[in-house]
mmCIF file of C-alpha atoms and ligand atoms in Angstrom:
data_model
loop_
_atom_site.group_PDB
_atom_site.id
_atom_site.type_symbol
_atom_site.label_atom_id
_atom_site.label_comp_id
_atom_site.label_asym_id
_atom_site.label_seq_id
_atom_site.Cartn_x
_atom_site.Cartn_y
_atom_site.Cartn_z
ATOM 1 C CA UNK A 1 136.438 182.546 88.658
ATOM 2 C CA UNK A 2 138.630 181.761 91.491
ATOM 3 C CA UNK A 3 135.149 180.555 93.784
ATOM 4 C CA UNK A 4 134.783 178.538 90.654
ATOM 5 C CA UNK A 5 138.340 176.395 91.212
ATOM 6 C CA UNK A 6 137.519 176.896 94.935
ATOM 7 C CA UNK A 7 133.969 174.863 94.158
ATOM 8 C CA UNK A 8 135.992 172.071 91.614
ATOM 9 C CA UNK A 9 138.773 171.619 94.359
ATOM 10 C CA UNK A 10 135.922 171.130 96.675
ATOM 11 C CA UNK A 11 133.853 167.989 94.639
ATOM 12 C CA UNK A 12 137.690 166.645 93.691
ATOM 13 C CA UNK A 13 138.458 166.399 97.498
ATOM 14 C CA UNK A 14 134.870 164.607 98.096
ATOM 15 C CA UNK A 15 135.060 162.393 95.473
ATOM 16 C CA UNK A 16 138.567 161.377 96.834
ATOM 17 C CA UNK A 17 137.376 160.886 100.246
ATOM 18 C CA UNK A 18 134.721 158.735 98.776
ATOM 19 C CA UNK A 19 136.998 156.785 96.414
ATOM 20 C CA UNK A 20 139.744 156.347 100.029
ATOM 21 C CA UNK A 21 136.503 155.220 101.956
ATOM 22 C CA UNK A 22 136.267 152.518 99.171
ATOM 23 C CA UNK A 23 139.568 151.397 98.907
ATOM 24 C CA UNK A 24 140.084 152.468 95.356
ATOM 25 C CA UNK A 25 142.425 156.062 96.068
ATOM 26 C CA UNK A 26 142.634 157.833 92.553
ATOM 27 C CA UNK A 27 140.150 155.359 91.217
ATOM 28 C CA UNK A 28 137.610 157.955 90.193
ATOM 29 C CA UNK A 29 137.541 160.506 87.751
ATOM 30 C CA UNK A 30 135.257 163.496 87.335
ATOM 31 C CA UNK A 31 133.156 164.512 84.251
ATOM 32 C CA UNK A 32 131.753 168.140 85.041
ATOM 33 C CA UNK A 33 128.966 168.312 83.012
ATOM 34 C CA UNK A 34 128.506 171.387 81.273
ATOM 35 C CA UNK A 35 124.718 171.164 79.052
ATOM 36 C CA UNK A 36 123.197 174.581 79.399
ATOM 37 C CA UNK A 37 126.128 176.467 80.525
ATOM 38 C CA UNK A 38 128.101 178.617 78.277
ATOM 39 C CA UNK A 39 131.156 177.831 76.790
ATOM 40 C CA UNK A 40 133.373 180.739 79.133
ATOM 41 C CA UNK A 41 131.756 178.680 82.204
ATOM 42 C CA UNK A 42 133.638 175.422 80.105
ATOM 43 C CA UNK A 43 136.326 177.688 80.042
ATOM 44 C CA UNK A 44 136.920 178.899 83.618
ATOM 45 C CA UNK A 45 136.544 175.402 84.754
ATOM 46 C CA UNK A 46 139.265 173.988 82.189
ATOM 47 C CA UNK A 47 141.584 176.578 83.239
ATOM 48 C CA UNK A 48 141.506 175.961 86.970
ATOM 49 C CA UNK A 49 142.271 171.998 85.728
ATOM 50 C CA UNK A 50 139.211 170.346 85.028
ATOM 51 C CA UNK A 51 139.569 167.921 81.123
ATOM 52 C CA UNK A 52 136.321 166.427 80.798
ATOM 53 C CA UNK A 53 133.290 167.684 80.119
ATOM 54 C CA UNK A 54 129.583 165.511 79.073
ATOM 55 C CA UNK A 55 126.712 167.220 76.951
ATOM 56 C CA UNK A 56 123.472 165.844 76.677
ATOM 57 C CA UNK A 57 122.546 167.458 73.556
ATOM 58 C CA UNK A 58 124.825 166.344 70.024
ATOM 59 C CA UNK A 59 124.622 170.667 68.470
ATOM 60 C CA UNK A 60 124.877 171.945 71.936
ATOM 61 C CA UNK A 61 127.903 170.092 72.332
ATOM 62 C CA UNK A 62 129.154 170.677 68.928
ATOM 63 C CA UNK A 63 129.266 174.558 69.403
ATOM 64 C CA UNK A 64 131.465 174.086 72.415
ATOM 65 C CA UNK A 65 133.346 171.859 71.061
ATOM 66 C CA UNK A 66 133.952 174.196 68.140
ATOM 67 C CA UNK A 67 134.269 177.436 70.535
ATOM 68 C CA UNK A 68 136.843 175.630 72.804
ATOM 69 C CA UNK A 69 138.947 174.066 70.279
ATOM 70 C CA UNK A 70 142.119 175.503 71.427
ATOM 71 C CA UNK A 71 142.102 173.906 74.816
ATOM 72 C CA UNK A 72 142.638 170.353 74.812
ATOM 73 C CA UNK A 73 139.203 168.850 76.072
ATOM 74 C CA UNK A 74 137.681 165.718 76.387
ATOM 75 C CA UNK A 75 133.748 165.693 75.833
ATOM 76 C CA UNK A 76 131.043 162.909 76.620
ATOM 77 C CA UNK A 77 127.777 162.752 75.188
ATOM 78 C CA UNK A 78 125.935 161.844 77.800
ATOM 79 C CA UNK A 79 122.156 162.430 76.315
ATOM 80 C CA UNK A 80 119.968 160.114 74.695
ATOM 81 C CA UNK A 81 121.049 159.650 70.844
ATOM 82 C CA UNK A 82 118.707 160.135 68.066
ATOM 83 C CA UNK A 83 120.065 157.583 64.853
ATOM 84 C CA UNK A 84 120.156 160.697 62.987
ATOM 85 C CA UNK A 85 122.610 162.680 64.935
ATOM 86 C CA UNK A 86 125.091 159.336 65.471
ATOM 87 C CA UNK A 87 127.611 160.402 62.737
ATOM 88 C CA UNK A 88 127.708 163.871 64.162
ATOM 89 C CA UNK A 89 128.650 162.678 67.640
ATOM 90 C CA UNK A 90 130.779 160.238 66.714
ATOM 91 C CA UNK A 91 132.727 162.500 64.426
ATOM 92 C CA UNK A 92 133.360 164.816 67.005
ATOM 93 C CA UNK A 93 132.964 163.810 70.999
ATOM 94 C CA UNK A 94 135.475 161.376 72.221
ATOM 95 C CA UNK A 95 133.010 159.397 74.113
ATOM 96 C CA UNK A 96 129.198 158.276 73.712
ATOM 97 C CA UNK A 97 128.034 157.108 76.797
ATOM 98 C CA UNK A 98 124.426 156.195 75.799
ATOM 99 C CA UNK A 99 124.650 153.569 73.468
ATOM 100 C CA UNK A 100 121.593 151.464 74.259
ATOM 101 C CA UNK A 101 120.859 149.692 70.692
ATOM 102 C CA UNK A 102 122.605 147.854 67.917
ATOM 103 C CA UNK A 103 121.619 150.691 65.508
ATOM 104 C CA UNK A 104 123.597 153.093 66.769
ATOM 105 C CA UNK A 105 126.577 150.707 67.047
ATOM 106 C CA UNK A 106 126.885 150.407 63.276
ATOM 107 C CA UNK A 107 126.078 154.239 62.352
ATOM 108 C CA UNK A 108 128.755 155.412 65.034
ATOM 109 C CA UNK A 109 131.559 152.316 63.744
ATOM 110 C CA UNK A 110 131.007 153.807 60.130
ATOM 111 C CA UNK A 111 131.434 157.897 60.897
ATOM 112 C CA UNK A 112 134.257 156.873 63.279
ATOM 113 C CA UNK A 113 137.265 159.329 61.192
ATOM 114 C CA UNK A 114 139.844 157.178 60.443
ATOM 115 C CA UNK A 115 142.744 159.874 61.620
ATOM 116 C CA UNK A 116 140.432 159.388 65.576
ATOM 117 C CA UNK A 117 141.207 156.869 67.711
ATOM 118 C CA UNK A 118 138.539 154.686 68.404
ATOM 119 C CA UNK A 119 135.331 156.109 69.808
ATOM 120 C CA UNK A 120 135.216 155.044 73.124
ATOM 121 C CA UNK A 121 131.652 153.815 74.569
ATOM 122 C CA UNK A 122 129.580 153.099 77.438
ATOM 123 C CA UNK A 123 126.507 150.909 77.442
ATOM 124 C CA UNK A 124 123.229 152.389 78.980
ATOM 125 C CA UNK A 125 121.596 150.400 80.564
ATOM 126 C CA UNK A 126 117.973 151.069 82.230
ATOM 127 C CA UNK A 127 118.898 149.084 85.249
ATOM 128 C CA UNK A 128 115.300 149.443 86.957
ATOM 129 C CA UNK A 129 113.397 148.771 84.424
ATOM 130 C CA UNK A 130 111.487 151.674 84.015
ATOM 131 C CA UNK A 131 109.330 152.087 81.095
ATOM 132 C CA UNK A 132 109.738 154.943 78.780
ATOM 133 C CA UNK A 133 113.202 155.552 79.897
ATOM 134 C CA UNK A 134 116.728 155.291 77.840
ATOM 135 C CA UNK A 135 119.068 152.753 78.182
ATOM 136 C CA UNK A 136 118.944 149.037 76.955
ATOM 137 C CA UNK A 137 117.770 146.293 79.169
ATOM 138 C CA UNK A 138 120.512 144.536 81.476
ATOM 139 C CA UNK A 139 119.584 140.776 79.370
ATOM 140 C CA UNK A 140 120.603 143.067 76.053
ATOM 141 C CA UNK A 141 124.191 144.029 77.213
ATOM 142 C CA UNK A 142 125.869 141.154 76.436
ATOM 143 C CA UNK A 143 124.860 141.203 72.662
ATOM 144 C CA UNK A 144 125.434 144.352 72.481
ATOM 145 C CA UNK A 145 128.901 145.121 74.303
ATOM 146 C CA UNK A 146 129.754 142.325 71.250
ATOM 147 C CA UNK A 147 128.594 144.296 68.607
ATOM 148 C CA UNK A 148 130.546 147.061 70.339
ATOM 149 C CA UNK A 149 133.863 144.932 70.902
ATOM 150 C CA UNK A 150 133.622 143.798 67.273
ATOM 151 C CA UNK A 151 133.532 147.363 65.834
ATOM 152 C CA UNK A 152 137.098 148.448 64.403
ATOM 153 C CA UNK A 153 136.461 152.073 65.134
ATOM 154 C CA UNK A 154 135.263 151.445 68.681
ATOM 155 C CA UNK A 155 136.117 151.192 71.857
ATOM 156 C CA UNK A 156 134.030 149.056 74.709
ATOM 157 C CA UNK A 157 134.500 150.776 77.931
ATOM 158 C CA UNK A 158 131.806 150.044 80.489
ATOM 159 C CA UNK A 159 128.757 150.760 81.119
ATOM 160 C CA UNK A 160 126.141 153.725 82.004
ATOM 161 C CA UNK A 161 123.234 154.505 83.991
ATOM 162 C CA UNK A 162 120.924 156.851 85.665
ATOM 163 C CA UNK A 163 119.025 155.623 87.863
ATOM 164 C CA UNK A 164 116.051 156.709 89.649
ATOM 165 C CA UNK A 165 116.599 159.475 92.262
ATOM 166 C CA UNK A 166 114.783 157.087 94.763
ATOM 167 C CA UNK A 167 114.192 158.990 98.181
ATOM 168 C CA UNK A 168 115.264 156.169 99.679
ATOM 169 C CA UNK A 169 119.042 155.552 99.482
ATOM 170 C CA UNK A 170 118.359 152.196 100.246
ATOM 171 C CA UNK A 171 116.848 151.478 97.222
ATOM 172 C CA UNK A 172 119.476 153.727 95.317
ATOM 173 C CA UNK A 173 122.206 151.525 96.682
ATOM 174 C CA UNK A 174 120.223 148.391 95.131
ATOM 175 C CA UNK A 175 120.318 149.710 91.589
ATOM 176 C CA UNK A 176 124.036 151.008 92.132
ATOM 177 C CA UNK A 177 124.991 147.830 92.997
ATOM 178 C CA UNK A 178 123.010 145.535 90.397
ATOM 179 C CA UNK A 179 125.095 148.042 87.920
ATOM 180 C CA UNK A 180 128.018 146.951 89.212
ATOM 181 C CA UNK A 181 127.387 143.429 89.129
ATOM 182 C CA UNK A 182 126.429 143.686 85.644
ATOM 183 C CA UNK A 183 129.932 145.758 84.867
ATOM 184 C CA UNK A 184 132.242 142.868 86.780
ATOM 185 C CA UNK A 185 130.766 140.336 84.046
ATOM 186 C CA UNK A 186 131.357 142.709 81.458
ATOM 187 C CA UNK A 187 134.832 143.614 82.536
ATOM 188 C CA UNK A 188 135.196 139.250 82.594
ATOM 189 C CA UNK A 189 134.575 138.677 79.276
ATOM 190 C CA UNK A 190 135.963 142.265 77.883
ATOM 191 C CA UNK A 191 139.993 143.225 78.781
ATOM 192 C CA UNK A 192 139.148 147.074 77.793
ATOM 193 C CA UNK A 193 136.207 147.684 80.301
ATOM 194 C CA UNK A 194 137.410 149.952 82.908
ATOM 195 C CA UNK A 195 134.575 152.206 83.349
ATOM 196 C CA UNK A 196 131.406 152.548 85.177
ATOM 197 C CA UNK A 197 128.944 155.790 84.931
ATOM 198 C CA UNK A 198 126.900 156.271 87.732
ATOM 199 C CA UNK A 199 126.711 158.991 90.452
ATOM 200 C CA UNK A 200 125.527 162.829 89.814
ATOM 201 C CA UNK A 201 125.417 165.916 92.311
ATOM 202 C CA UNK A 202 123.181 164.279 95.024
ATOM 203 C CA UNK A 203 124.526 161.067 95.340
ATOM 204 C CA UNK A 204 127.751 160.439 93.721
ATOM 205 C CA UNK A 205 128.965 159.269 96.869
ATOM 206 C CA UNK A 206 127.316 156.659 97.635
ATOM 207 C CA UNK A 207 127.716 155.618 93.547
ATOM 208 C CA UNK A 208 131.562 155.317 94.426
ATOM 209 C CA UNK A 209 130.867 153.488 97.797
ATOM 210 C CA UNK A 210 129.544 150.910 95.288
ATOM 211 C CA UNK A 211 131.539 150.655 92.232
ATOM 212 C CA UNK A 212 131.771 153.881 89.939
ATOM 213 C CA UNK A 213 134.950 155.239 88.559
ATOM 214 C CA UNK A 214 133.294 158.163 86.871
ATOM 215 C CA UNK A 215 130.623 160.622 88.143
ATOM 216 C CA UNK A 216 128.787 162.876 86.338
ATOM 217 C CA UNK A 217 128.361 166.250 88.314
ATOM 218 C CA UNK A 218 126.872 169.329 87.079
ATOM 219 C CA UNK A 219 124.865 171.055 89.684
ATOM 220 C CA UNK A 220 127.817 170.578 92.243
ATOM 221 C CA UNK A 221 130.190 172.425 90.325
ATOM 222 C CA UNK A 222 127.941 174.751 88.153
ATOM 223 C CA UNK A 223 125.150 175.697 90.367
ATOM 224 C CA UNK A 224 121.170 174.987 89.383
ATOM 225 C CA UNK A 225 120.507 175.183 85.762
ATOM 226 C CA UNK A 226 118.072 177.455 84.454
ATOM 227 C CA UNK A 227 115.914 175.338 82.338
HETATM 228 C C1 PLP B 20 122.289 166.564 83.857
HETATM 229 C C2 PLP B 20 122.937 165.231 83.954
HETATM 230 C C3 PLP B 20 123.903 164.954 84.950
HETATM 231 C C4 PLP B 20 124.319 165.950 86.018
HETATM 232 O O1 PLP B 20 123.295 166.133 86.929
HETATM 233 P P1 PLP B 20 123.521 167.068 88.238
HETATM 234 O O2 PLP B 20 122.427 166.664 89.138
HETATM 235 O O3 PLP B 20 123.413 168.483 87.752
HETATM 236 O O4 PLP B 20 124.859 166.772 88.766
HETATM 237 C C5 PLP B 20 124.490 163.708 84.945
HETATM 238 N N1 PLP B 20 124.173 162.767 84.034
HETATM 239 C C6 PLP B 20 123.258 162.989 83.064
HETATM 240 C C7 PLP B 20 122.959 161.920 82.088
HETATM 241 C C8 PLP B 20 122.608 164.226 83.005
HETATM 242 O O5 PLP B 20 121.691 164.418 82.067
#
């Protein structure tokens, strides 16, 4: 428990250093993400400090969700979305961070509780290209960040990604940075968009060095997943 806050206190100060080195101080926020661990892990972590927390699958989050309800949380789904789970989620997580077709825009405007404020959302976008991956293509965000703006129940925030774990950082870099391009032209045409998704365990520095102001670590603060 206490190596646990020891660990979080650790990635905070990193992520700091990283967000000072880029001349944005207390311009990045952390989402631990939590799929496969169980809810007491959740737990530890929220009581050294830690709010937000991203799941990758909609039930797996759900339980937690359910099991922590007494703390005040904030959870992500960060997973690909199946149609048929989009009410679910968006009756329940706060954000959706892989919204990468106009489909799911209408199913998670119309599930949207009206006593919730407005489901906030990223865009993924599949900034490489790569076939057979989630994520919309960067020529489709524009259409759809307007479907999303237009949606009374939700929020536009930014955008998502994962890119390839390229061996070369070089190459990295490139993707982290076309991301960010695409998120400045958002952020033009959109007031709300104040988010960018990008960074995880091994290189959420250098996702911060170009742009992010959330990163998605789970390995970092959890340890190696078993499955
Ligand atoms: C699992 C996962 C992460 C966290 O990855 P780590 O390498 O464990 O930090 C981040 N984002 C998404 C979308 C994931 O599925």
């Amino acid at each position: 428990m206490e190596s646990l806050a020891r660990t979080l206190n650790g990635v905070l100060q990193s992520i700091e250093n990283a967000a000072l080195l880029a001349g944005r101080p207390g311009g990045v926020r952390l989402l631990a993400v939590s799929k496969t661990r169980p809810p007491e892990a959740v737990r530890a972590l929220a009581r050294a400090g830690q709010r937000a927390f991203g799941e990758n699958y909609v039930q797996e989050g759900l339980a937690k969700i359910r099991a922590l309800a007494d703390l005040d949380l904030e959870w992500h789904l960060i997973g690909h979305l199946q149609s048929n789970k989009a009410a679910l989620a968006s009756r329940h997580f706060d954000w959706v961070q892989s919204v990468d077709r106009l489909k799911l825009v209408a199913a998670l405007d119309r599930a949207r509780p009206p006593e919730r404020p407005p489901l906030n959302v990223l865009i993924q976008v599949n900034v490489e290209g790569e076939a057979g991956k989630s994520g919309c293509r960067p020529e489709d965000v524009p259409a759809l960040a307007g479907a999303v703006a237009a949606a009374a129940r939700l929020r536009l925030r930014g955008l998502m990604a994962i890119p390839e774990p390229h061996p070369d950082p070089e190459r990295r870099r490139a993707a982290f940075r076309a991301l960010r391009r695409l998120q400045d032209s958002l952020a033009a045409r959109h007031p709300d968009v104040d988010t960018l998704s990008m960074g995880m365990s091994d290189d959420y520095a250098l996702a911060i060095a170009e742009g992010a102001t959330l990163v998605r670590i789970g390995t970092a603060l959890f340890g190696p997943r078993g499955r």
